[in-house]
mmCIF file of C-alpha atoms in Angstrom:
data_model
loop_
_atom_site.group_PDB
_atom_site.id
_atom_site.type_symbol
_atom_site.label_atom_id
_atom_site.label_comp_id
_atom_site.label_asym_id
_atom_site.label_seq_id
_atom_site.Cartn_x
_atom_site.Cartn_y
_atom_site.Cartn_z
ATOM 1 C CA MET Z 1 0.061 0.114 0.267
ATOM 2 C CA SER Z 2 1.480 3.429 -1.106
ATOM 3 C CA PRO Z 3 1.330 6.320 1.763
ATOM 4 C CA ASN Z 4 -0.049 8.722 -0.999
ATOM 5 C CA SER Z 5 -3.525 6.097 -1.247
ATOM 6 C CA ASP Z 6 -6.061 6.090 1.113
ATOM 7 C CA ARG Z 7 -2.760 -29.978 18.829
ATOM 8 C CA LEU Z 8 -2.877 -33.091 17.302
ATOM 9 C CA GLY Z 9 -0.160 -31.573 15.552
ATOM 10 C CA TYR Z 10 -2.061 -30.272 13.243
ATOM 11 C CA ARG Z 11 -1.376 -26.701 13.153
ATOM 12 C CA GLU Z 12 0.581 -26.417 9.786
ATOM 13 C CA ARG Z 13 -1.228 -28.779 8.188
ATOM 14 C CA VAL Z 14 -4.736 -27.382 8.853
ATOM 15 C CA THR Z 15 -4.410 -23.757 8.184
ATOM 16 C CA LEU Z 16 -4.385 -22.022 4.764
ATOM 17 C CA ARG Z 17 -2.580 -19.263 6.866
ATOM 18 C CA ASP Z 18 0.415 -16.777 5.319
ATOM 19 C CA SER Z 19 3.387 -19.144 4.025
ATOM 20 C CA THR Z 20 6.245 -17.332 3.553
ATOM 21 C CA LEU Z 21 4.889 -17.177 -0.460
ATOM 22 C CA GLY Z 22 1.480 -15.635 0.790
ATOM 23 C CA GLY Z 23 3.545 -13.230 2.870
ATOM 24 C CA LEU Z 24 5.768 -12.219 -0.141
ATOM 25 C CA LEU Z 25 2.827 -12.070 -2.281
ATOM 26 C CA LEU Z 26 1.158 -9.680 0.158
ATOM 27 C CA LEU Z 27 4.267 -7.844 0.636
ATOM 28 C CA VAL Z 28 4.228 -7.183 -3.633
ATOM 29 C CA LEU Z 29 0.508 -6.543 -3.728
ATOM 30 C CA LEU Z 30 1.527 -3.639 -1.326
ATOM 31 C CA VAL Z 31 3.983 -2.529 -3.977
ATOM 32 C CA LEU Z 32 1.681 -2.807 -6.646
ATOM 33 C CA ALA Z 33 -0.776 -0.223 -4.793
ATOM 34 C CA THR Z 34 1.955 2.455 -5.208
ATOM 35 C CA THR Z 35 0.806 5.962 -6.023
ATOM 36 C CA ALA Z 36 4.365 7.931 -7.085
ATOM 37 C CA ALA Z 37 4.222 11.299 -5.767
ATOM 38 C CA PRO Z 38 3.617 13.980 -8.521
ATOM 39 C CA ALA Z 39 6.689 15.048 -10.878
ATOM 40 C CA SER Z 40 6.423 18.734 -9.585
ATOM 41 C CA GLU Z 41 6.453 18.548 -6.019
ATOM 42 C CA GLU Z 42 9.905 17.664 -3.950
ATOM 43 C CA LYS Z 43 9.272 13.832 -2.382
ATOM 44 C CA PRO Z 44 9.325 14.694 1.226
ATOM 45 C CA ALA Z 45 11.477 12.515 3.142
ATOM 46 C CA TYR Z 46 9.072 9.573 4.521
ATOM 47 C CA GLN Z 47 8.554 9.581 0.837
ATOM 48 C CA ALA Z 48 12.041 8.767 -0.160
ATOM 49 C CA SER Z 49 12.447 6.427 2.157
ATOM 50 C CA TYR Z 50 9.297 4.602 1.217
ATOM 51 C CA ASP Z 51 10.418 4.321 -2.044
ATOM 52 C CA ARG Z 52 14.147 2.901 -0.667
ATOM 53 C CA TYR Z 53 11.760 0.328 1.433
ATOM 54 C CA LYS Z 54 9.009 -0.744 -1.903
ATOM 55 C CA ALA Z 55 12.740 -1.655 -3.752
ATOM 56 C CA ALA Z 56 13.920 -3.853 -1.195
ATOM 57 C CA LEU Z 57 11.044 -5.940 -1.343
ATOM 58 C CA LEU Z 58 11.170 -6.379 -5.249
ATOM 59 C CA GLU Z 59 15.080 -7.820 -4.129
ATOM 60 C CA ARG Z 60 13.211 -9.637 -1.363
ATOM 61 C CA ASP Z 61 15.719 -8.117 1.083
ATOM 62 C CA PHE Z 62 13.340 -8.223 4.034
ATOM 63 C CA GLU Z 63 15.936 -7.085 6.185
ATOM 64 C CA THR Z 64 16.859 -3.852 4.500
ATOM 65 C CA ALA Z 65 12.951 -3.295 3.707
ATOM 66 C CA LEU Z 66 12.732 -3.520 7.352
ATOM 67 C CA ILE Z 67 15.756 -0.544 7.913
ATOM 68 C CA HIS Z 68 13.396 1.489 5.422
ATOM 69 C CA ALA Z 69 10.312 0.504 6.614
ATOM 70 C CA ARG Z 70 10.827 1.844 10.233
ATOM 71 C CA LYS Z 71 12.748 4.462 9.337
ATOM 72 C CA SER Z 72 9.724 5.925 6.444
ATOM 73 C CA HIS Z 73 7.578 5.526 9.397
ATOM 74 C CA ALA Z 74 9.214 7.543 12.329
ATOM 75 C CA LEU Z 75 9.755 10.042 9.515
ATOM 76 C CA ALA Z 76 5.831 10.277 8.860
ATOM 77 C CA VAL Z 77 5.063 10.735 12.218
ATOM 78 C CA ASP Z 78 7.289 13.794 12.576
ATOM 79 C CA ALA Z 79 5.966 15.440 8.895
ATOM 80 C CA ILE Z 80 2.586 14.757 9.155
ATOM 81 C CA GLY Z 81 1.344 12.926 12.345
ATOM 82 C CA LEU Z 82 0.858 10.062 14.105
ATOM 83 C CA ARG Z 83 -2.598 10.024 13.201
ATOM 84 C CA SER Z 84 -2.580 10.760 9.311
ATOM 85 C CA PRO Z 85 -3.659 8.140 6.831
ATOM 86 C CA GLN Z 86 -0.382 7.872 5.485
ATOM 87 C CA THR Z 87 0.964 7.349 8.197
ATOM 88 C CA GLY Z 88 -1.346 4.802 9.351
ATOM 89 C CA VAL Z 89 -0.337 3.000 6.212
ATOM 90 C CA LEU Z 90 3.345 2.962 6.673
ATOM 91 C CA ALA Z 91 2.322 1.619 10.142
ATOM 92 C CA TYR Z 92 1.575 -1.344 8.327
ATOM 93 C CA ASN Z 93 3.904 -1.578 6.404
ATOM 94 C CA LEU Z 94 6.463 -1.861 9.200
ATOM 95 C CA GLY Z 95 4.070 -4.412 10.471
ATOM 96 C CA ALA Z 96 3.769 -6.701 7.979
ATOM 97 C CA VAL Z 97 7.245 -7.019 6.811
ATOM 98 C CA ARG Z 98 7.883 -8.032 10.856
ATOM 99 C CA TYR Z 99 5.877 -10.719 10.065
ATOM 100 C CA SER Z 100 7.298 -11.659 6.946
ATOM 101 C CA LEU Z 101 10.216 -11.921 8.653
ATOM 102 C CA LYS Z 102 8.625 -13.957 11.871
ATOM 103 C CA ARG Z 103 9.089 -10.845 14.372
ATOM 104 C CA TYR Z 104 5.508 -11.365 15.287
ATOM 105 C CA ARG Z 105 5.823 -9.965 19.211
ATOM 106 C CA ASP Z 106 7.655 -6.950 17.022
ATOM 107 C CA ALA Z 107 4.921 -6.868 14.577
ATOM 108 C CA VAL Z 108 2.073 -6.729 17.084
ATOM 109 C CA PRO Z 109 2.673 -2.501 18.520
ATOM 110 C CA ALA Z 110 3.091 -1.012 14.392
ATOM 111 C CA LEU Z 111 -0.344 -3.079 13.304
ATOM 112 C CA GLU Z 112 -2.101 -2.154 16.479
ATOM 113 C CA GLU Z 113 -0.954 1.710 15.648
ATOM 114 C CA ALA Z 114 -2.164 0.986 11.909
ATOM 115 C CA LEU Z 115 -5.502 -0.260 13.317
ATOM 116 C CA ALA Z 116 -6.331 2.397 15.913
ATOM 117 C CA THR Z 117 -4.810 4.974 12.987
ATOM 118 C CA TYR Z 118 -7.221 3.321 10.093
ATOM 119 C CA THR Z 119 -10.257 3.207 12.718
ATOM 120 C CA GLU Z 120 -9.911 6.774 13.446
ATOM 121 C CA ASN Z 121 -9.694 8.168 9.835
ATOM 122 C CA ASN Z 122 -12.040 5.811 8.451
ATOM 123 C CA GLY Z 123 -14.456 4.657 11.416
ATOM 124 C CA PRO Z 124 -14.851 1.660 13.224
ATOM 125 C CA ALA Z 125 -16.947 -0.506 10.587
ATOM 126 C CA SER Z 126 -14.382 0.034 6.878
ATOM 127 C CA GLU Z 127 -13.302 -2.118 4.892
ATOM 128 C CA LYS Z 128 -9.816 -0.406 5.048
ATOM 129 C CA ASN Z 129 -9.218 -2.104 8.777
ATOM 130 C CA PHE Z 130 -9.157 -5.667 7.981
ATOM 131 C CA LEU Z 131 -5.602 -5.826 6.825
ATOM 132 C CA PRO Z 132 -4.681 -5.026 9.830
ATOM 133 C CA LEU Z 133 -7.335 -6.779 11.894
ATOM 134 C CA ARG Z 134 -6.268 -9.728 10.074
ATOM 135 C CA LYS Z 135 -2.647 -9.178 10.048
ATOM 136 C CA LEU Z 136 -3.024 -8.293 14.251
ATOM 137 C CA GLY Z 137 -4.762 -11.538 14.570
ATOM 138 C CA GLN Z 138 -2.573 -13.947 12.237
ATOM 139 C CA ALA Z 139 0.252 -12.330 14.767
ATOM 140 C CA HIS Z 140 -0.955 -13.376 18.030
ATOM 141 C CA LEU Z 141 -2.147 -16.371 16.978
ATOM 142 C CA GLU Z 142 1.543 -16.904 16.262
ATOM 143 C CA LEU Z 143 2.435 -15.831 19.491
ATOM 144 C CA GLU Z 144 -0.222 -18.227 21.118
ATOM 145 C CA ASN Z 145 -2.152 -15.389 22.333
ATOM 146 C CA TRP Z 146 -5.499 -17.660 21.270
ATOM 147 C CA GLU Z 147 -8.117 -15.446 22.736
ATOM 148 C CA THR Z 148 -6.694 -11.813 21.280
ATOM 149 C CA ALA Z 149 -6.066 -13.478 17.871
ATOM 150 C CA GLU Z 150 -9.885 -14.608 18.193
ATOM 151 C CA ARG Z 151 -11.213 -11.709 18.604
ATOM 152 C CA HIS Z 152 -9.352 -9.678 15.787
ATOM 153 C CA LEU Z 153 -9.853 -12.126 13.415
ATOM 154 C CA VAL Z 154 -14.136 -12.470 14.249
ATOM 155 C CA ARG Z 155 -13.741 -8.482 13.261
ATOM 156 C CA ALA Z 156 -12.027 -9.388 10.381
ATOM 157 C CA ILE Z 157 -14.629 -11.774 9.291
ATOM 158 C CA GLY Z 158 -17.323 -9.533 10.086
ATOM 159 C CA ILE Z 159 -16.158 -6.573 8.356
ATOM 160 C CA ILE Z 160 -15.709 -8.163 5.286
ATOM 161 C CA GLU Z 161 -18.870 -10.070 5.054
ATOM 162 C CA GLU Z 162 -20.654 -7.054 4.557
ATOM 163 C CA THR Z 163 -19.315 -6.350 1.344
ATOM 164 C CA ARG Z 164 -18.359 -10.347 0.063
ATOM 165 C CA GLU Z 165 -19.847 -13.246 -0.475
ATOM 166 C CA ARG Z 166 -19.152 -15.871 3.065
ATOM 167 C CA THR Z 167 -17.650 -18.437 0.874
ATOM 168 C CA ASP Z 168 -14.851 -15.406 -0.090
ATOM 169 C CA PRO Z 169 -11.398 -17.288 -0.221
ATOM 170 C CA GLN Z 170 -10.331 -14.695 2.374
ATOM 171 C CA ILE Z 171 -13.580 -15.402 5.046
ATOM 172 C CA THR Z 172 -12.323 -19.399 4.571
ATOM 173 C CA GLU Z 173 -8.433 -19.024 5.351
ATOM 174 C CA ILE Z 174 -9.212 -17.230 8.765
ATOM 175 C CA LEU Z 175 -12.298 -19.780 9.685
ATOM 176 C CA LEU Z 176 -9.066 -22.156 9.293
ATOM 177 C CA ASP Z 177 -7.390 -20.075 11.474
ATOM 178 C CA LEU Z 178 -10.391 -19.540 13.933
ATOM 179 C CA THR Z 179 -10.501 -23.513 13.686
ATOM 180 C CA GLU Z 180 -7.010 -23.582 15.154
ATOM 181 C CA ILE Z 181 -7.429 -21.111 17.747
ATOM 182 C CA ALA Z 182 -10.724 -22.889 19.415
ATOM 183 C CA ARG Z 183 -9.164 -26.229 19.336
ATOM 184 C CA ASN Z 184 -6.339 -24.238 21.523
ATOM 185 C CA LEU Z 185 -8.669 -23.112 23.614
ATOM 186 C CA GLU Z 186 -10.834 -26.287 23.898
ATOM 187 C CA HIS Z 187 -13.818 -24.561 22.832
ATOM 188 C CA ALA Z 188 -15.473 -27.380 21.079
ATOM 189 C CA LYS Z 189 -18.393 -26.342 20.061
ATOM 190 C CA ARG Z 190 -17.054 -23.051 18.613
ATOM 191 C CA MET Z 191 -14.249 -25.404 16.838
ATOM 192 C CA ARG Z 192 -17.495 -27.349 15.262
ATOM 193 C CA SER Z 193 -19.127 -24.243 13.982
ATOM 194 C CA TYR Z 194 -15.808 -22.902 12.837
ATOM 195 C CA ALA Z 195 -14.701 -26.315 10.829
ATOM 196 C CA MET Z 196 -18.442 -26.772 9.375
ATOM 197 C CA ARG Z 197 -18.463 -22.990 7.984
ATOM 198 C CA ALA Z 198 -14.737 -23.858 6.507
ATOM 199 C CA LEU Z 199 -15.855 -26.911 4.813
ATOM 200 C CA TYR Z 200 -18.866 -25.519 3.333
ATOM 201 C CA ASN Z 201 -16.888 -22.869 1.767
ATOM 202 C CA LEU Z 202 -14.035 -25.434 0.594
ATOM 203 C CA HIS Z 203 -16.894 -27.880 -0.536
ATOM 204 C CA GLN Z 204 -17.925 -25.016 -3.188
ATOM 205 C CA GLY Z 205 -14.295 -24.982 -4.608
ATOM 206 C CA GLU Z 206 -12.312 -26.852 -7.335
ATOM 207 C CA ASN Z 207 -11.413 -29.747 -5.447
ATOM 208 C CA PRO Z 208 -13.511 -30.781 -2.647
ATOM 209 C CA LYS Z 209 -11.155 -33.610 -2.382
ATOM 210 C CA ALA Z 210 -8.163 -31.122 -1.835
ATOM 211 C CA LEU Z 211 -6.245 -32.600 1.265
ATOM 212 C CA GLU Z 212 -6.781 -29.290 3.183
ATOM 213 C CA VAL Z 213 -10.218 -30.449 3.174
ATOM 214 C CA GLY Z 214 -8.866 -33.387 5.164
ATOM 215 C CA HIS Z 215 -7.253 -31.598 7.426
ATOM 216 C CA VAL Z 216 -10.500 -30.304 8.164
ATOM 217 C CA TYR Z 217 -12.306 -33.081 8.440
ATOM 218 C CA VAL Z 218 -9.389 -33.637 11.363
ATOM 219 C CA SER Z 219 -10.403 -30.590 13.039
ATOM 220 C CA LEU Z 220 -14.266 -31.737 13.112
ATOM 221 C CA ALA Z 221 -13.507 -34.730 14.207
ATOM 222 C CA THR Z 222 -11.329 -33.689 16.736
ATOM 223 C CA ALA Z 223 -14.204 -31.220 17.963
ATOM 224 C CA GLU Z 224 -16.836 -34.174 17.948
ATOM 225 C CA MET Z 225 -15.405 -36.184 19.845
ATOM 226 C CA LEU Z 226 -14.768 -33.835 22.501
ATOM 227 C CA LEU Z 227 -18.468 -33.028 22.269
ATOM 228 C CA GLY Z 228 -18.857 -36.969 22.711
ATOM 229 C CA ASN Z 229 -20.598 -37.255 19.352
ATOM 230 C CA ALA Z 230 -19.562 -41.093 18.514
ATOM 231 C CA SER Z 231 -21.403 -40.855 15.279
ATOM 232 C CA GLY Z 232 -19.880 -37.521 14.488
ATOM 233 C CA THR Z 233 -16.520 -38.557 15.312
ATOM 234 C CA ASN Z 234 -16.622 -41.582 13.085
ATOM 235 C CA LYS Z 235 -17.653 -40.107 9.681
ATOM 236 C CA SER Z 236 -15.579 -36.966 10.244
ATOM 237 C CA LEU Z 237 -12.573 -39.733 10.733
ATOM 238 C CA ASP Z 238 -13.818 -41.695 7.531
ATOM 239 C CA ARG Z 239 -14.175 -38.861 5.416
ATOM 240 C CA ALA Z 240 -10.599 -37.598 6.622
ATOM 241 C CA ILE Z 241 -8.682 -40.688 6.145
ATOM 242 C CA ALA Z 242 -10.347 -41.768 2.676
ATOM 243 C CA ILE Z 243 -9.056 -37.912 1.545
ATOM 244 C CA TYR Z 244 -5.495 -38.549 3.294
ATOM 245 C CA GLU Z 245 -5.148 -41.771 1.494
ATOM 246 C CA ILE Z 246 -5.733 -40.315 -2.026
ATOM 247 C CA HIS Z 247 -2.604 -38.334 -1.424
ATOM 248 C CA LEU Z 248 -0.450 -40.005 0.761
ATOM 249 C CA THR Z 249 1.481 -43.071 1.865
ATOM 250 C CA LEU Z 250 2.028 -44.991 4.433
ATOM 251 C CA GLU Z 251 5.587 -43.487 4.181
ATOM 252 C CA ASP Z 252 3.931 -39.908 5.225
ATOM 253 C CA PRO Z 253 4.409 -39.135 9.054
ATOM 254 C CA GLU Z 254 0.672 -37.197 7.996
ATOM 255 C CA LEU Z 255 -1.031 -40.223 7.014
ATOM 256 C CA ARG Z 256 0.572 -42.363 10.170
ATOM 257 C CA ALA Z 257 -0.233 -39.901 12.729
ATOM 258 C CA LEU Z 258 -4.283 -40.184 11.470
ATOM 259 C CA TYR Z 259 -4.076 -43.542 11.613
ATOM 260 C CA ALA Z 260 -2.757 -43.394 15.144
ATOM 261 C CA PHE Z 261 -5.178 -40.606 16.142
ATOM 262 C CA ALA Z 262 -8.374 -42.135 14.392
ATOM 263 C CA ALA Z 263 -7.700 -45.919 16.166
ATOM 264 C CA ASP Z 264 -7.558 -44.339 19.281
ATOM 265 C CA ALA Z 265 -10.502 -42.651 19.010
ATOM 266 C CA PHE Z 266 -12.359 -45.649 17.537
ATOM 267 C CA ASP Z 267 -11.720 -47.583 20.696
ATOM 268 C CA GLN Z 268 -13.284 -44.250 22.891
ATOM 269 C CA THR Z 269 -16.283 -44.269 20.094
ATOM 270 C CA GLY Z 270 -16.942 -48.091 19.670
ATOM 271 C CA ARG Z 271 -15.343 -49.238 16.363
ATOM 272 C CA GLU Z 272 -12.939 -51.585 18.109
ATOM 273 C CA SER Z 273 -12.636 -53.240 14.844
ATOM 274 C CA ALA Z 274 -11.915 -50.197 12.683
ATOM 275 C CA ALA Z 275 -9.030 -49.301 15.597
ATOM 276 C CA ARG Z 276 -7.147 -52.460 14.871
ATOM 277 C CA LYS Z 277 -7.329 -52.148 10.885
ATOM 278 C CA TYR Z 278 -5.758 -48.804 11.315
ATOM 279 C CA ARG Z 279 -3.207 -49.965 14.054
ATOM 280 C CA ARG Z 280 -2.449 -53.178 12.094
ATOM 281 C CA ARG Z 281 -1.703 -51.249 9.024
ATOM 282 C CA LEU Z 282 1.258 -49.050 11.585
ATOM 283 C CA ARG Z 283 2.580 -52.028 12.305
ATOM 284 C CA GLU Z 284 2.847 -53.311 8.725
ATOM 285 C CA ASP Z 285 4.685 -50.408 7.766
ATOM 286 C CA GLU Z 286 7.290 -50.850 10.439
ATOM 287 C CA GLY Z 287 7.514 -54.996 9.586
#
């Protein structure tokens, strides 16, 4: 964005959150949104630093980008004030590049500042607040501040649901984050609700048997088991196993972990023969 424009061990597999590639894509999009200063005007100092930040991003030199993001933000605070819309964008960029460098704790203050500035300038329900809200929620998720992360991500969904379809891919990605958060908080009902919404959205996509769909069925099975719903647990695990077996072999630790989880779960739901089946498969592979 331009300053001149307005646990079951499944965490990494359950979510479609920003991967390193996703973080790079977001930062590139920030570059593409640039509005250059008019040629007849001398660039302010913060704009010159911002240009260096953009150049570093294009080179994927994130450490250098961080230096210039920090400098452009500090110069803007001095020149145009903390709550200027342009300063808010620069605060967001600073938080985003820190996030991409996995400096999540450092990212939080900049993202909180960006959110406060966006809210003051655009109102609490503005869609412009979505980016800082979501990134702030993701940073707290990485820091395992589960309740704070959930609060920000629920607000983010509420904002974009006003203007987008409920099956929008960004809503789906946040629902996957929320499913993980609810699991860590052991809020089984919310976990089931988030997972079911995510599954509905994923089933509208091009590949309803994608591995990601199987991951969500594992989360749903976990929620159903915590709620004492044997039928729901069994149904979700059967669907998860069927999808995993399309994509993975028994040598893959993901499938082996699922078989071990399913065997324990089936013991608890009264499906002893299924539990023995998956334990036998694990022993055969070991042999």
